[in-house]
Each structure stands twice: as structure tokens, then as C-alpha cells.
Amino acid sequence: MNECDSEVKCTLPEDQLAQRKRELRSGLARCIEAAQYLSDGLALRFAESSEMRAELARFIEFEQSCCGFARFSLQTDAAQDALWLEVRGPSGTSDFAKQLVPPKIAIALVDPAAPGSLVKLGLAGAASALFAIVCCATPMLVLGMSAIGFSAATASVALGIDLLALPLLIASAVLLVVGLRRRRATSHV
């Protein structure tokens, strides 16, 4: 674990640091199931078990002694039956911590510090869906207008609106799914 920043460095001597890296890569790092960037660090997911909880507690205790820049916390996610180890600190902490993550694990880009973006995404999807639902009611408009003699004029307008409704409905569904997945991904934070 090399120095990434003047504030982000491990105080272990180089030989002990190299040994620690080997131990972590052959042990704890192999148990990482998922990882995601935080606004000020990295979160690592492990399977929930009393053994893993004890192993992570030992890891945190050791790392706090040599990496004083980092703040470690262990979160339980009952919905995913998982433990999340959060490593937070100054700029460069996420680069420092990602050295633990095996290459086969993709690190998700999640910014829980910006929950407003999820709300805006959900609102945009809901507004689009509402608009599409209203537009899909245009057949009722055609029937109603034809009853009073305006069927030809409203039929062409209704067809144009209906042709807009389908792409809007699809787009809103995509927005809602993305928003819900992002919210679920950040629910442990």
C-alpha cells in the first residue's frame, strides 16, 4: 500500500508492508464479494458470518494502528445477508483501499453523498410516467369528442400524442429502474 497522497500513507516499514499486502491478498481480499466507491473512500461487501465479523474486526484493529488517516466502520446489511467494511478518509483513500480489491471484482460508482440525484431521477421518471398515462387516455378523448362531432380533428391529434406516449413510457420505466437500483445499491450507507 503505497503513499497516494501526502496524508494517505501507511506507517509500516516497506518489508512489513509487503508482507501485509501478501497476507491480505491471500486471505481477507479473497472474501470480497463486491466493492463500491464512496464519496470519501471505498465500501467492501463480505458474506455475513461470525467468523467474517471477527476477521474484519481484527483487520480494522490492525489497520487503525498503521493507517491513522483512515476511518473504518463495519455495517450490517440484513437484506443482503452481508457485512460492509467502509474505509473513509481524505482524498486518495479510495485509491489506497482499492488495492485490496481483487481484479475480478468491478468497483461500482456510487455517490451516496448525493441522494438528491436519486430523488430527481425518480421524480423525472414518475413525471414521465404520469405524462404517458395521461397521453394514453387519448382514446377516451377521441370517443368523447366524436360524441359531440369533433372526431376527425381529435383523431389526428390523439394519434400524434399516442405516438409520443410509448417512447416516454419506456424512458420513464428505464429511469425508474435505474433510480431504484441505485437507491438499493446505496441503502447500506
Coordinates of C-alpha atoms in Angstrom, one line a residue:
M1 CA 0.0 0.0 0.0
N2 CA 1.9 3.0 -1.3
E3 CA 1.5 6.6 -0.5
C4 CA -1.3 8.0 -2.7
D5 CA -1.3 11.5 -1.2
S6 CA 0.7 13.3 1.5
E7 CA -2.0 12.5 4.0
V8 CA -2.7 8.9 2.9
K9 CA 0.1 6.6 3.8
C10 CA 0.7 3.5 5.8
T11 CA 3.4 3.8 8.6
L12 CA 4.6 0.2 8.3
P13 CA 8.2 -0.2 7.1
E14 CA 8.4 -1.4 3.5
D15 CA 9.2 -5.0 4.3
Q16 CA 6.3 -5.4 6.7
L17 CA 4.0 -3.5 4.3
A18 CA 4.9 -6.0 1.5
Q19 CA 4.2 -8.9 3.9
R20 CA 0.9 -7.4 5.0
K21 CA -0.2 -7.0 1.3
R22 CA 0.6 -10.7 0.6
E23 CA -1.4 -11.8 3.7
L24 CA -4.4 -9.6 2.8
R25 CA -4.5 -10.7 -0.8
S26 CA -4.3 -14.4 0.1
G27 CA -6.8 -14.1 2.9
L28 CA -9.3 -11.4 3.5
A29 CA -9.2 -9.9 0.0
R30 CA -10.3 -13.2 -1.5
C31 CA -13.6 -12.9 0.5
I32 CA -14.7 -9.6 -1.0
E33 CA -17.9 -10.1 -2.9
A34 CA -18.5 -6.5 -4.1
A35 CA -17.0 -3.1 -3.9
Q36 CA -18.2 0.4 -4.5
Y37 CA -16.7 3.9 -4.4
L38 CA -18.0 6.2 -1.7
S39 CA -17.6 10.0 -1.9
D40 CA -14.7 9.8 0.5
G41 CA -13.5 6.2 0.3
L42 CA -14.5 2.6 -0.5
A43 CA -17.0 0.1 0.7
L44 CA -16.3 -3.6 0.6
R45 CA -19.0 -6.3 0.9
F46 CA -18.4 -9.6 2.6
A47 CA -20.7 -12.5 3.4
E48 CA -22.3 -12.3 6.9
S49 CA -20.9 -14.7 9.4
S50 CA -19.5 -14.6 12.9
E51 CA -16.1 -15.7 11.6
M52 CA -16.0 -12.9 9.0
R53 CA -17.1 -10.3 11.5
A54 CA -14.3 -11.4 13.8
E55 CA -11.8 -11.3 10.9
L56 CA -12.9 -7.9 9.9
A57 CA -12.6 -6.6 13.5
R58 CA -9.0 -7.9 13.6
F59 CA -8.3 -6.2 10.3
I60 CA -9.8 -2.9 11.5
E61 CA -7.8 -3.0 14.7
F62 CA -4.5 -3.7 12.9
E63 CA -5.1 -1.1 10.2
Q64 CA -6.0 1.6 12.6
S65 CA -2.6 1.2 14.2
C66 CA -0.7 1.9 11.0
C67 CA -3.1 3.8 8.8
G68 CA -4.3 6.7 11.1
F69 CA -5.6 8.7 8.1
A70 CA -8.5 6.1 7.6
R71 CA -11.8 5.7 9.4
F72 CA -13.1 2.2 9.3
S73 CA -16.6 1.1 10.0
L74 CA -18.5 -2.2 9.7
Q75 CA -22.1 -2.1 8.7
T76 CA -24.6 -5.0 8.6
D77 CA -26.9 -5.3 5.7
A78 CA -29.6 -7.8 6.7
A79 CA -31.4 -7.6 3.4
Q80 CA -28.3 -8.8 1.5
D81 CA -27.0 -11.0 4.4
A82 CA -23.8 -9.1 4.1
L83 CA -21.2 -7.1 6.0
W84 CA -19.9 -3.8 4.5
L85 CA -16.5 -2.6 5.5
E86 CA -16.2 1.1 4.8
V87 CA -12.8 2.7 4.6
R88 CA -13.1 6.5 4.6
G89 CA -10.7 9.4 4.7
P90 CA -9.1 12.2 2.9
S91 CA -8.6 12.4 -0.9
G92 CA -6.7 9.3 -2.1
T93 CA -8.3 6.9 0.4
S94 CA -10.3 5.1 -2.2
D95 CA -7.2 4.6 -4.3
F96 CA -5.4 3.3 -1.3
A97 CA -8.2 0.9 -0.3
K98 CA -8.9 -0.4 -3.7
Q99 CA -5.5 -2.2 -3.6
L100 CA -7.3 -4.8 -1.6
V101 CA -10.0 -5.5 -4.2
P102 CA -9.2 -8.5 -6.5
P103 CA -9.1 -7.7 -10.2
K104 CA -12.2 -9.8 -10.8
I105 CA -14.3 -7.5 -8.7
A106 CA -15.6 -4.4 -10.5
I107 CA -15.9 -1.4 -8.3
A108 CA -19.3 0.3 -8.6
L109 CA -19.6 4.0 -8.9
V110 CA -22.0 5.2 -6.3
D111 CA -22.1 8.6 -4.6
P112 CA -24.2 8.3 -1.5
A113 CA -23.3 11.9 -0.7
A114 CA -25.7 13.0 -3.5
P115 CA -29.0 11.4 -2.6
G116 CA -30.8 14.3 -4.3
S117 CA -29.7 12.9 -7.7
L118 CA -31.7 9.7 -7.0
V119 CA -34.7 11.7 -5.9
K120 CA -34.5 13.8 -9.1
L121 CA -34.1 10.7 -11.2
G122 CA -37.2 9.1 -9.5
L123 CA -39.2 12.3 -9.9
A124 CA -38.3 12.6 -13.6
G125 CA -39.4 9.0 -14.1
A126 CA -42.6 9.5 -12.2
A127 CA -43.4 12.7 -14.1
S128 CA -42.7 11.0 -17.4
A129 CA -44.9 8.0 -16.5
L130 CA -47.7 10.3 -15.4
F131 CA -47.5 12.2 -18.7
A132 CA -47.5 8.9 -20.6
I133 CA -50.5 7.7 -18.7
V134 CA -52.4 10.9 -19.4
C135 CA -51.4 10.6 -23.1
C136 CA -52.6 7.0 -23.2
A137 CA -56.1 8.3 -22.2
T138 CA -56.4 10.0 -25.6
P139 CA -58.6 7.2 -26.9
M140 CA -61.1 8.3 -24.3
L141 CA -60.7 11.8 -25.6
V142 CA -61.5 10.6 -29.2
L143 CA -64.6 8.8 -28.1
G144 CA -65.8 11.8 -26.1
M145 CA -65.1 14.3 -28.8
S146 CA -66.6 12.1 -31.5
A147 CA -69.8 12.0 -29.4
I148 CA -70.1 15.8 -29.9
G149 CA -69.0 15.8 -33.5
F150 CA -65.2 16.6 -33.4
S151 CA -63.9 13.1 -34.1
A152 CA -61.9 13.8 -37.3
A153 CA -59.9 16.7 -35.7
T154 CA -59.2 14.9 -32.4
A155 CA -58.3 11.6 -34.0
S156 CA -55.2 13.1 -35.8
V157 CA -54.1 15.0 -32.6
A158 CA -54.7 11.9 -30.5
L159 CA -52.6 9.7 -32.8
G160 CA -49.7 12.1 -32.6
I161 CA -49.9 12.2 -28.8
D162 CA -50.1 8.4 -28.6
L163 CA -47.0 8.0 -30.7
L164 CA -45.2 10.2 -28.2
A165 CA -46.5 8.2 -25.2
L166 CA -44.8 4.9 -26.0
P167 CA -41.2 6.2 -26.0
L168 CA -42.0 8.3 -22.9
L169 CA -43.4 5.3 -21.1
I170 CA -40.3 3.3 -22.0
A171 CA -37.9 6.1 -21.0
S172 CA -39.7 6.6 -17.7
A173 CA -39.6 2.9 -16.9
V174 CA -35.8 2.9 -17.6
L175 CA -35.4 6.0 -15.3
L176 CA -37.4 4.4 -12.5
V177 CA -35.5 1.1 -12.7
V178 CA -32.1 2.9 -12.7
G179 CA -33.2 5.1 -9.8
L180 CA -34.4 2.1 -7.8
R181 CA -31.3 0.1 -8.4
R182 CA -29.0 3.0 -7.4
R183 CA -31.1 3.6 -4.3
R184 CA -30.9 -0.1 -3.4
A185 CA -27.2 -0.1 -4.0
T186 CA -26.7 2.8 -1.6
S187 CA -29.2 1.6 1.0
H188 CA -26.4 0.1 3.2
V189 CA -24.7 3.5 3.7

